[in-house]
Short mmCIF file of C-alpha atoms and ligand atoms in Angstrom, two decimals:
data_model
loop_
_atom_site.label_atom_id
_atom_site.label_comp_id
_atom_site.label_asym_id
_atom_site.label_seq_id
_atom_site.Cartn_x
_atom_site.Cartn_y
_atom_site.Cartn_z
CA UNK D 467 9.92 -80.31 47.46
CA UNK D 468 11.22 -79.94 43.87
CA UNK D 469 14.80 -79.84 43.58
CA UNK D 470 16.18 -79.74 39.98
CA UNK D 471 20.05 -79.90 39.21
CA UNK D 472 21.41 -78.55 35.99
CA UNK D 473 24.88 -79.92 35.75
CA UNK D 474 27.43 -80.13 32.55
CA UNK D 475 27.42 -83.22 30.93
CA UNK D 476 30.75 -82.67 29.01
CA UNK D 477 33.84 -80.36 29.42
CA UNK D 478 31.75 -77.48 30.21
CA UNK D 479 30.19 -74.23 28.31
CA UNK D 480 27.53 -76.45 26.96
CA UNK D 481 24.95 -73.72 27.55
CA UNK D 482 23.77 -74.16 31.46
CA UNK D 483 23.21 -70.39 31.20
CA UNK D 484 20.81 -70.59 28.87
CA UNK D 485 18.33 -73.79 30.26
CA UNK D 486 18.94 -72.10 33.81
CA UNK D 487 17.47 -68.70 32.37
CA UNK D 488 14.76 -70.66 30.44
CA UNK D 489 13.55 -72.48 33.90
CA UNK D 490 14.32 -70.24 36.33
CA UNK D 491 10.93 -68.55 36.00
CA UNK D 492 9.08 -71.16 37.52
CA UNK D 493 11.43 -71.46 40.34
CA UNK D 494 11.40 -69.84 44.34
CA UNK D 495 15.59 -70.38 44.61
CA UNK D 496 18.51 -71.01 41.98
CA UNK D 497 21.58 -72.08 44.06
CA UNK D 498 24.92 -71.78 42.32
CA UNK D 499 27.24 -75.08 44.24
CA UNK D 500 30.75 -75.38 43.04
CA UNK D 501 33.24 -73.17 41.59
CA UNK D 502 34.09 -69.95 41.01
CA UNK D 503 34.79 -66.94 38.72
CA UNK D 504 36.25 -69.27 36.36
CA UNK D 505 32.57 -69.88 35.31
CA UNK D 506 31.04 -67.64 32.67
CA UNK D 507 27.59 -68.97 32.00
CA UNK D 508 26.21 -66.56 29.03
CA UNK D 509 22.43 -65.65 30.01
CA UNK D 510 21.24 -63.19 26.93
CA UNK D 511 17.18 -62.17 27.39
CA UNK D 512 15.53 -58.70 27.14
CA UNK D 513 17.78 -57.15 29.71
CA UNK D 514 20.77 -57.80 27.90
CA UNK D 515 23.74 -59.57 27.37
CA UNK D 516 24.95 -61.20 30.57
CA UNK D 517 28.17 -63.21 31.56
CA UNK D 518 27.31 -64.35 34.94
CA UNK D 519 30.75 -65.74 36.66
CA UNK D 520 29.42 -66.34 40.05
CA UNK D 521 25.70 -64.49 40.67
CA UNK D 522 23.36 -67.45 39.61
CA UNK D 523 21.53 -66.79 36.26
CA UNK D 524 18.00 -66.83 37.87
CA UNK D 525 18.53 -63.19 39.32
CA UNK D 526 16.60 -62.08 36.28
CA UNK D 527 13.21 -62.78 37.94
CA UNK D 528 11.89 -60.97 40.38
CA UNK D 529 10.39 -63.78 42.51
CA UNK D 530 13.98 -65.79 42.61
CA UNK D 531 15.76 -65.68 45.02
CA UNK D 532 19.51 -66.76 44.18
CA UNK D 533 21.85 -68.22 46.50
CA UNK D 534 25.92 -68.37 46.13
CA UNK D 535 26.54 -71.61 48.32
CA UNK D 536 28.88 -72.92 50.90
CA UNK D 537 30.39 -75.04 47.82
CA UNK D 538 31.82 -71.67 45.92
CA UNK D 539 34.95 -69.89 46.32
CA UNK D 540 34.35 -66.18 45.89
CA UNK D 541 36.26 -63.31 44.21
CA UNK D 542 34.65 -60.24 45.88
CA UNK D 543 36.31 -57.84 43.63
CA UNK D 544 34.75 -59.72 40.64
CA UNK D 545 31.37 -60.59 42.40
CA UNK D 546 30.92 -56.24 43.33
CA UNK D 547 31.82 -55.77 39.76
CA UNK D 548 28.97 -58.25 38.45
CA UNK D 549 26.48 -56.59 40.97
CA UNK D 550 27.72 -53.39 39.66
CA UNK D 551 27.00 -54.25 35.98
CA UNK D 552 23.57 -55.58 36.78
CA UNK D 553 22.66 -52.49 38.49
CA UNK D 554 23.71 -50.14 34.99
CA UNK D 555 21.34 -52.76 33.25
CA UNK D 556 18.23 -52.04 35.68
CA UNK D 557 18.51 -55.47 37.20
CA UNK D 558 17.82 -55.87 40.45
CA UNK D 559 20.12 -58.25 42.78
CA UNK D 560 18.93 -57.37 46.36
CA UNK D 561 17.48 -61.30 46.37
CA UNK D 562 20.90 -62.26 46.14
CA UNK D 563 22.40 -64.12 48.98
CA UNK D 564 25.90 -64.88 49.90
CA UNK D 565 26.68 -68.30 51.96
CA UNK D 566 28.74 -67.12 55.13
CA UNK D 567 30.15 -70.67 54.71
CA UNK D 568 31.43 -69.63 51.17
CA UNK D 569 35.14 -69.22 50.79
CA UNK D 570 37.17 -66.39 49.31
CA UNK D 571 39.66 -66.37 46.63
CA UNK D 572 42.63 -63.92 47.81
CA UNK D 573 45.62 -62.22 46.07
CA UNK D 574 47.85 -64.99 46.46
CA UNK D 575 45.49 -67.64 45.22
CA UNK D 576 45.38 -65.82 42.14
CA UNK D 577 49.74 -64.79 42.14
CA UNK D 578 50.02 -68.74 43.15
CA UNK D 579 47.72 -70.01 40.35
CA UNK D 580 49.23 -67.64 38.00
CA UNK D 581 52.82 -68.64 39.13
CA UNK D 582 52.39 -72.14 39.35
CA UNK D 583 51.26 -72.70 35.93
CA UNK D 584 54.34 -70.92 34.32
CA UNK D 585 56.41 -73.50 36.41
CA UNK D 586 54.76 -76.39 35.06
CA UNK D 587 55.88 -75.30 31.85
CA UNK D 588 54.82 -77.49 28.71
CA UNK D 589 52.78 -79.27 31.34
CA UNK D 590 51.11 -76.76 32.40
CA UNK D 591 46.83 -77.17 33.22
CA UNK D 592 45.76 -74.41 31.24
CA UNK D 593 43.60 -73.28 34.83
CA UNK D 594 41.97 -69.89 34.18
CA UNK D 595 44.78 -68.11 36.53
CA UNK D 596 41.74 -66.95 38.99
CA UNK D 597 43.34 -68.73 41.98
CA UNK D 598 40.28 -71.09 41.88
CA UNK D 599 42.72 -74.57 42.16
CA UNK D 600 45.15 -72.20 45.44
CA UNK D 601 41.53 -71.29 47.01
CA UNK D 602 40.04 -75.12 47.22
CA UNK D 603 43.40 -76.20 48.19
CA UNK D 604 43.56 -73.99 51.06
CA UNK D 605 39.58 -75.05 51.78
CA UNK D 606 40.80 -78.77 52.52
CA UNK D 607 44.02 -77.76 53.80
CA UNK D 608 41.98 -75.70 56.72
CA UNK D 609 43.38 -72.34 56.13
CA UNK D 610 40.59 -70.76 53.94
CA UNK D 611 39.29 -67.21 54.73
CA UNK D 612 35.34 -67.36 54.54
CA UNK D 613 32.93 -64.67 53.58
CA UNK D 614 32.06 -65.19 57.31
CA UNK D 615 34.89 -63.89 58.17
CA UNK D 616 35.03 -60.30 56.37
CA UNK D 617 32.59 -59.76 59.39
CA UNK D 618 34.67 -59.86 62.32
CA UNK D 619 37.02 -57.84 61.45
CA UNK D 620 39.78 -58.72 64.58
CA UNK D 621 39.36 -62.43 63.78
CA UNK D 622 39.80 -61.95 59.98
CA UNK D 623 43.15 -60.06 60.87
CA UNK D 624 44.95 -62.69 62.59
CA UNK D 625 43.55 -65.61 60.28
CA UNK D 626 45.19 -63.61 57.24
CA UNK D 627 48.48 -62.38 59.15
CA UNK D 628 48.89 -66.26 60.01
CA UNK D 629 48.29 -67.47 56.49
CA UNK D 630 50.07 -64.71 55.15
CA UNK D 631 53.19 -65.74 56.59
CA UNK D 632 53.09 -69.16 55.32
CA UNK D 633 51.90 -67.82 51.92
CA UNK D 634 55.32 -65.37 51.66
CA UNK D 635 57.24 -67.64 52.53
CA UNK D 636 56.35 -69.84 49.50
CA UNK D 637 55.71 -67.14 47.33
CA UNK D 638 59.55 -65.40 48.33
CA UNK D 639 61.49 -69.11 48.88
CA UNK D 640 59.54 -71.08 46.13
CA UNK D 641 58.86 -68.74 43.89
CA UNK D 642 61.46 -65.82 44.40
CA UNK D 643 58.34 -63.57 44.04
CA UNK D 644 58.08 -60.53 46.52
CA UNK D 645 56.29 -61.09 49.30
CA UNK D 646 52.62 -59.11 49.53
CA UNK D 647 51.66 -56.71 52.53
CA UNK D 648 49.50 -58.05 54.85
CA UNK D 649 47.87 -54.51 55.57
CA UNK D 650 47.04 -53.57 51.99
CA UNK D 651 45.08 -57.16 51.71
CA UNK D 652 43.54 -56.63 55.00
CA UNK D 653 42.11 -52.91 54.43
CA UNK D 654 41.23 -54.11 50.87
CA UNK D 655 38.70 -56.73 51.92
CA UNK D 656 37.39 -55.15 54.55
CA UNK D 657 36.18 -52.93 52.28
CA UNK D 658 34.73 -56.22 50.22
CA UNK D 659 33.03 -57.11 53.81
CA UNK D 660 31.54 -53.73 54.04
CA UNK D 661 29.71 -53.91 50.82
CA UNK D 662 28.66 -57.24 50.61
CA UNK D 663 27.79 -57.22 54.51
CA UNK D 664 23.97 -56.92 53.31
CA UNK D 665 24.51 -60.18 51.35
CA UNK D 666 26.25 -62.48 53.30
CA UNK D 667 23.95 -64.77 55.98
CA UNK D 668 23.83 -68.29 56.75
CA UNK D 669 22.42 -69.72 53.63
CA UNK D 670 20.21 -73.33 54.75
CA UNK D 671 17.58 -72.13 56.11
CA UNK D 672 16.78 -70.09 53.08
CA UNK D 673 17.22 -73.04 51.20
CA UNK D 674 14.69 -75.39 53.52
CA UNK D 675 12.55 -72.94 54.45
CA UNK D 676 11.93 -72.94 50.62
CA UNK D 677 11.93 -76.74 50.39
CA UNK D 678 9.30 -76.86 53.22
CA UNK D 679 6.81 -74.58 51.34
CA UNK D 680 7.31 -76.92 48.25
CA UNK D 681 8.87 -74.45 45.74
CA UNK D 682 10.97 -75.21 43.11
CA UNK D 683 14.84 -75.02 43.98
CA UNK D 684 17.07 -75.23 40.78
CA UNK D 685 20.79 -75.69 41.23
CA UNK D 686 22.85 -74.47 39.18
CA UNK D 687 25.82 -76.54 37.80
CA UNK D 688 29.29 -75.09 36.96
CA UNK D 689 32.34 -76.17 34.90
CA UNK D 690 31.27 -80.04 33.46
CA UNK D 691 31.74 -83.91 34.47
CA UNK D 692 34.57 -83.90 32.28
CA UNK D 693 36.31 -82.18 34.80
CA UNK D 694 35.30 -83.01 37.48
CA UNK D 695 38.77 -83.65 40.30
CA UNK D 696 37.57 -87.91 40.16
CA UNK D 697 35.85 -88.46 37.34
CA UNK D 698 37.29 -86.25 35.02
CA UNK D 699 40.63 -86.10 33.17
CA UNK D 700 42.97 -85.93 35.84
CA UNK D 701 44.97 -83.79 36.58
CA UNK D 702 43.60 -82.01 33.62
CA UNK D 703 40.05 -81.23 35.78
CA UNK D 704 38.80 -78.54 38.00
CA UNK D 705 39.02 -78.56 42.01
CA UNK D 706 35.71 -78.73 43.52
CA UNK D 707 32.81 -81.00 41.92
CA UNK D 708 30.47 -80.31 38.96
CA UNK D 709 28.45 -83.07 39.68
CA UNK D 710 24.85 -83.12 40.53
CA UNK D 711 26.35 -85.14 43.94
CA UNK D 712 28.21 -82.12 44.39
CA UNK D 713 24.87 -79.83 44.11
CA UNK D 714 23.90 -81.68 47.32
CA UNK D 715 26.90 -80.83 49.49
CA UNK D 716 27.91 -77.51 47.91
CA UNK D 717 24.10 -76.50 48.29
CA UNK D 718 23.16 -78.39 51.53
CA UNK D 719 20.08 -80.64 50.25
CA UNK D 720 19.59 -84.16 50.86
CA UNK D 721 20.53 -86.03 47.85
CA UNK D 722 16.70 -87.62 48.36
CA UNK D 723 15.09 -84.14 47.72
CA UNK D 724 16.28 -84.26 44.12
CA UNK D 725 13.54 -84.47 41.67
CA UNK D 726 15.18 -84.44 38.48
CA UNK D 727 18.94 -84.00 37.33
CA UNK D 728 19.52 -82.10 33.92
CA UNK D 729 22.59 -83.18 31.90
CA UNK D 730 23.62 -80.13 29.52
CA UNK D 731 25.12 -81.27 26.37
CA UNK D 732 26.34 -79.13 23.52
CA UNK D 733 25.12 -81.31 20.11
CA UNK D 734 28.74 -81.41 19.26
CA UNK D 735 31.90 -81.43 22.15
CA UNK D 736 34.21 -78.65 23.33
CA UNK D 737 36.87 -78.47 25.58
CA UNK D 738 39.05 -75.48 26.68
CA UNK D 739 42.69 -76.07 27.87
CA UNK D 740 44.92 -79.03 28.02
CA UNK D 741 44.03 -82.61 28.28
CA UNK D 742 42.61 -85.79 25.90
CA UNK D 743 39.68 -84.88 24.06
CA UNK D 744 39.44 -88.17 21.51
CA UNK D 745 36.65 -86.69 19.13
CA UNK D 746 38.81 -83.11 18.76
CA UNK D 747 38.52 -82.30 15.07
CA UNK D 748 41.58 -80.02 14.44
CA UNK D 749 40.24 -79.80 10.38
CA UNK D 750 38.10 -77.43 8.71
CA UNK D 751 35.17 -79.32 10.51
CA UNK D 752 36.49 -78.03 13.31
CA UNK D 753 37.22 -74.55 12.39
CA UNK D 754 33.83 -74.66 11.20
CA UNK D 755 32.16 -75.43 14.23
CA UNK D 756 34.13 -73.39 16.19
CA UNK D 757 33.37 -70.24 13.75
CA UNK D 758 29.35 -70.69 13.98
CA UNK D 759 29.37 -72.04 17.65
CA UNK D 760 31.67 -68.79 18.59
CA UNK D 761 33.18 -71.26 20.66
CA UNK D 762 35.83 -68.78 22.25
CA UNK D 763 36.17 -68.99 25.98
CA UNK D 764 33.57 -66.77 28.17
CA UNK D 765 35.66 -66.25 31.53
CA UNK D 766 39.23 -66.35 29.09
CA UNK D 767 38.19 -65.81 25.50
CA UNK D 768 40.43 -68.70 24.71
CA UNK D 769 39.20 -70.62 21.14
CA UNK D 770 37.41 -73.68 22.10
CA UNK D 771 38.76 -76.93 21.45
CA UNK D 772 35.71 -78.38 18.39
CA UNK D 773 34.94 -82.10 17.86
CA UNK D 774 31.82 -84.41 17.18
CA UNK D 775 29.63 -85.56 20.34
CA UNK D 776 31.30 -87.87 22.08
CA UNK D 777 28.42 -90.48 23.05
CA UNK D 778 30.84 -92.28 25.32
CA UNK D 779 32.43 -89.79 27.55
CA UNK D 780 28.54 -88.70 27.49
CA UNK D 781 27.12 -92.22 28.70
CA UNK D 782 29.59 -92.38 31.87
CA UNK D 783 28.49 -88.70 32.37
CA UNK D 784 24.89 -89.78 32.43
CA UNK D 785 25.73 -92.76 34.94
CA UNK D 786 27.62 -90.79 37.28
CA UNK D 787 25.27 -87.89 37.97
CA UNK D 788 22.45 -90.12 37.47
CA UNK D 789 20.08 -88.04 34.69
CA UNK D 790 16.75 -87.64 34.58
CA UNK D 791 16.68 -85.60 31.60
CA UNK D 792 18.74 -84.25 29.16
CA UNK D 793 19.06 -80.53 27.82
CA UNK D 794 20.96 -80.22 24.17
CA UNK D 795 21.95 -76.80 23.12
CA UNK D 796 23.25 -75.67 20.03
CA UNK D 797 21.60 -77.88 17.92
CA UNK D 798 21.33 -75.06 15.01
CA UNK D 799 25.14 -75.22 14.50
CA UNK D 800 24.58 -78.04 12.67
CA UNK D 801 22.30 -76.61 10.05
CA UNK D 802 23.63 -76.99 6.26
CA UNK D 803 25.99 -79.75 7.90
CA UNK D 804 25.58 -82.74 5.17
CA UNK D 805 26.66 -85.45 7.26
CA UNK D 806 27.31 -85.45 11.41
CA UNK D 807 28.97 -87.87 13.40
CA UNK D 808 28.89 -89.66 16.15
CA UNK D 809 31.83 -91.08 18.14
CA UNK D 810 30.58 -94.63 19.87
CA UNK D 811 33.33 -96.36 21.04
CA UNK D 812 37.30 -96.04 21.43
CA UNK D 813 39.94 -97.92 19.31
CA UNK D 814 43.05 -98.32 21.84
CA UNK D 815 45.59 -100.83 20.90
CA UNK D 816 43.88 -102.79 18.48
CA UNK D 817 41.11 -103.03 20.83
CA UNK D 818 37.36 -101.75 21.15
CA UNK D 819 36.37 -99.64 24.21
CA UNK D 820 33.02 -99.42 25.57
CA UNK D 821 33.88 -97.10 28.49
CA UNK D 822 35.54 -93.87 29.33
CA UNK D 823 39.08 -94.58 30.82
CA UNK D 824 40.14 -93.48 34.12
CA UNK D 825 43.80 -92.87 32.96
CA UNK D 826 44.02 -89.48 30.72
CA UNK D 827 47.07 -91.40 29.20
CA UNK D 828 45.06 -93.59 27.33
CA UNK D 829 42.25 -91.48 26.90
CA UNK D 830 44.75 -89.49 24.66
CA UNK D 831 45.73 -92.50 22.60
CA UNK D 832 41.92 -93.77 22.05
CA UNK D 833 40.64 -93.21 18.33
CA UNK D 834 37.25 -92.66 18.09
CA UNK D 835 35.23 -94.63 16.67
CA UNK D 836 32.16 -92.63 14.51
CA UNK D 837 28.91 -93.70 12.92
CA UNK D 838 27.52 -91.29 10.74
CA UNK D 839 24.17 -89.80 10.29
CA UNK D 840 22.62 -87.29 7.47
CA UNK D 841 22.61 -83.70 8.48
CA UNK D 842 19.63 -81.82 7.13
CA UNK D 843 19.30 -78.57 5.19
CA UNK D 844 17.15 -74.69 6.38
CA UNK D 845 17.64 -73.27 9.62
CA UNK D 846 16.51 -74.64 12.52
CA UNK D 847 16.42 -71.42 14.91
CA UNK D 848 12.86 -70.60 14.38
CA UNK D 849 11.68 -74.18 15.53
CA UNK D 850 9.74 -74.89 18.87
CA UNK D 851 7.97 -77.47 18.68
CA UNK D 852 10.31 -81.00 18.32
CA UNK D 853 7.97 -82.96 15.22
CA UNK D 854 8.33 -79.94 12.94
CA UNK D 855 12.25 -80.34 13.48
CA UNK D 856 13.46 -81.92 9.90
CA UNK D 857 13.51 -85.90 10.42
CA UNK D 858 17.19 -86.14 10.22
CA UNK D 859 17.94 -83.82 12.95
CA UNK D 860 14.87 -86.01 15.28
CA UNK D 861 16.90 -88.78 14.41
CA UNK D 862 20.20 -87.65 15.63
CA UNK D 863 18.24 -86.40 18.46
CA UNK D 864 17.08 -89.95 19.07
CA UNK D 865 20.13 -91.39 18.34
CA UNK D 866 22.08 -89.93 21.50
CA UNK D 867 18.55 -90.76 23.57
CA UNK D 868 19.14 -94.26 22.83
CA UNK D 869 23.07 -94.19 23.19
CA UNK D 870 23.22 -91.97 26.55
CA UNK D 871 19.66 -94.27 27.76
CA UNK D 872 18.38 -90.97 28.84
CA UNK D 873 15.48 -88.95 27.08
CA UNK D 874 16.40 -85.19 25.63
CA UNK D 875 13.84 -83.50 27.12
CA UNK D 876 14.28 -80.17 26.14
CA UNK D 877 16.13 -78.69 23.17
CA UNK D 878 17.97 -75.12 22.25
CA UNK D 879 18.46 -73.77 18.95
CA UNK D 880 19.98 -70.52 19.28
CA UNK D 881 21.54 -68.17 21.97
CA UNK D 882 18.00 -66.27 22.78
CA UNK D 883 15.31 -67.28 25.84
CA UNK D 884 12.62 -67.85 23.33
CA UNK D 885 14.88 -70.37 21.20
CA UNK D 886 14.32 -73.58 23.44
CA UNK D 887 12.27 -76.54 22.00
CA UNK D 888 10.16 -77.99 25.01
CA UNK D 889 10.19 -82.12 24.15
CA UNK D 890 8.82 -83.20 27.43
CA UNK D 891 7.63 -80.85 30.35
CA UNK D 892 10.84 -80.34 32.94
CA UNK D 893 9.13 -78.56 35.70
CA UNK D 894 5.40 -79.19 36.96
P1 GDP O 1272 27.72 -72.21 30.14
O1 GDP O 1272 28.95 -71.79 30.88
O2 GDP O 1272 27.45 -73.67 30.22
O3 GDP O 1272 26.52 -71.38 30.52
O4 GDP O 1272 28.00 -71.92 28.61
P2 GDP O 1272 28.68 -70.62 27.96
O5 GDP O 1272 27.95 -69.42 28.35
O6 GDP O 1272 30.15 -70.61 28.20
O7 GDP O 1272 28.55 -70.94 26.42
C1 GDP O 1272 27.36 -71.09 25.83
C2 GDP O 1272 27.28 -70.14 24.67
O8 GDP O 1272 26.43 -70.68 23.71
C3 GDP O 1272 26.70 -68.80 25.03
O9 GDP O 1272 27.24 -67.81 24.20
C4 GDP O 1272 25.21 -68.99 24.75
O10 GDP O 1272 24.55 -67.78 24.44
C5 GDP O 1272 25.27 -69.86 23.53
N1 GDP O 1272 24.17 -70.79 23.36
C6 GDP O 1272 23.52 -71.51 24.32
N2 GDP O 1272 22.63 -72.36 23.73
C7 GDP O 1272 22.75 -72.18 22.39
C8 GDP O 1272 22.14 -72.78 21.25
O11 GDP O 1272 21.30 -73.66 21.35
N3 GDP O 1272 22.55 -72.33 20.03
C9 GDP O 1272 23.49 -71.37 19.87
N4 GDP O 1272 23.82 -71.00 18.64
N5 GDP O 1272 24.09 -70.79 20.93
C10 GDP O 1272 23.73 -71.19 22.16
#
């Protein structure tokens, strides 16, 4: 039973779109675990140009069958709008299914988030403002709403009308905001439960139903380690788990089904928002990368934050979700780049740093610390096949194998399906 987890190995947008769209073909079931609309993974193949914030990028096969889990908190206005926009482009998404364990974001996630985030001021996260952070809060706090809910309609009215009152109450004695009507949110997702009734089941047994007839289940990572709510940067992280050990709970699957575990790495690092990012290159380097990369926000279209791969942020990645394999994307940004670096170690206080600090204070005091490899000349888009790569860019390739101790097993070098250099086979 081969379960495959594609997870981001750095701060996220590394490109999981992309390697989910290029193996989804073999697979029965993509499963999208953690998360939420603030996810914009860019899928662009024959049928178009595709940001998918919560439908899992496999839904462009026929034969897949693409779950959103118990581990994702749902915007139904944005999910109907996303089915909506695949149905103008002739896909179809009637293989979609919706966990019933799945929670909802609601209007005053999204006024909290918002809200919240002015307060902090100069501190502020820089959180996408889509109530993601409220909903998860509310998930652990035991007062979530769950798709589950939008079915029973007399049991979703008094859940609401008693978390409504707690909500005002913040929102009109914390805040000073106005308080919102408990009617016009209740008629309004009803609505949501009407149309995405069809959708919305209990979600395992799809899942090991699958697993028992031995077909490929891929799961679909969201956000990156980086910011993950432990291992990240905190506070500057997201609030449920981009690990692969969160594919297994935000999926349902035994942590002993999984096969392989797919790192995504960018050949370079970005970051969106606040927090420490030691390799940032705020130079024309930078601006550079960011220019060619169009490294501007999918889900916010905020510029990316540019800077050099960052080998040891990406070892304690590797440790932590435990890789099999490693996908790097954007490799082609670097063509016509005379020299690349590498950052290897930390510099804090006079001292040498082999590991990635829990503490995001000293994380944003730590220097890098680069070695420096040749870049190579010609484009690099129209390559699929790794030993016709120029020998410089192999070597930089096997120069992050050997520092990360994980093989890069398959390889992008543009935005398009086709542009994917297959080192070693990922799926049988
Ligand atoms: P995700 O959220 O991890 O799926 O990543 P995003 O969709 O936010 O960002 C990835 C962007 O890079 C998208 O616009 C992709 O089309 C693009 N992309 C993915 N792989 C490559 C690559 O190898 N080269 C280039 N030039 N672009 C890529």
């Amino acid at each position: 039973m081969p379960v495959i987890a594609v997870v981001g190995g750095q701060w996220g947008d590394e490109g999981k779109g992309k390697v989910i769209d290029s193996l989804a073909e073999k697979a029965k079931v993509v499963v999208r675990f953690s998360g939420g609309d603030n996810a914009g993974h860019t899928v662009i193949n024959p049928s178009g140009e595709f940001r998918m914030h919560l439908v899992p990028s496999g839904i462009f096969y026929p034969g897949v069958t693409c779950i959103i889990g118990n581990g994702v908190v749902i915007n139904p206005a944005v999910l109907l709008e996303e089915l909506d926009n695949l149905k103008k482009h002739a896909v179809d998404a009637s293989r979609l299914v919706i966990s019933d364990r799945a929670h909802l974001t609601m209007p005053y996630h999204t006024l909290l988030d918002g809200l919240e985030e002015e307060r902090r001021g100069k501190g502020a996260l820089g959180t996408t403002r889509r109530g993601i952070g409220p909903a998860f809060a509310d998930k652990v706090a035991r007062m979530g709403i769950r798709t589950g809910d939008l079915i029973n309609k007399d049991l979703f009215h008094s859940k609401l009308s008693s978390i409504l009152e707690f909500k005002n109450a913040i929102l009109t004695k914390v805040y000073g905001h106005s308080p919102l009507l408990l009617e016009e949110i209740f008629e309004q997702y009803c609505r949501y439960g009407e149309q995405l009734a069809p959708f919305i089941q209990e979600t395992n047994s799809v899942i090991h139903q699958s697993l028992a007839r031995g077909e490929i289940v891929l799961l679909e990572g969201a956000q990156g380690t980086l910011l993950d709510p432990d291992f990240g940067t905190y506070p500057y992280v997201t609030s449920s788990s981009p690990l692969a050990g969160g594919g297994s709970i935000g999926a349902g699957i035994s942590p002993m089904a999984f096969n392989r575990i797919i790192g995504v790495f960018k050949a370079y690092i970005t970051r969106v928002g606040s927090g420490p990012m030691p390799t940032e290159l705020k130079d024309k380097i930078g601006e550079l990368i960011r220019k060619k990369g169009h490294e501007y926000g999918a889900t916010t279209g905020r510029p990316r934050r540019c800077g050099w791969f960052d080998a040891v942020a990406g070892r304690f990645s590797a440790q932590v979700n435990g890789f099999s394999d490693i996908a790097l994307t954007h490799l082609d940004i670097f063509d016509g780049f005379p020299s690349i670096k590498i950052c290897t170690a930390y510099e804090f206080n006079g001292e040498t740093l082999n590991y990635f600090p829990s503490d995001s204070s000293i994380l944003e005091k730590c220097q890098p610390v680069h070695e420096e490899l040749s870049g190579w000349q010609g484009s690099t888009r129209g390559i699929r096949n790794f030993d016709q790569l120029p020998s410089e860019a192999r070597r930089y390739i096997n120069r992050l194998e050997e520092l990360l101790s994980c093989p890069i097993s398959f390889v992008a070098v543009g935005s398009k399906r086709e542009q994917v250099i297959e080192v070693r086979p990922i799926l049988p």
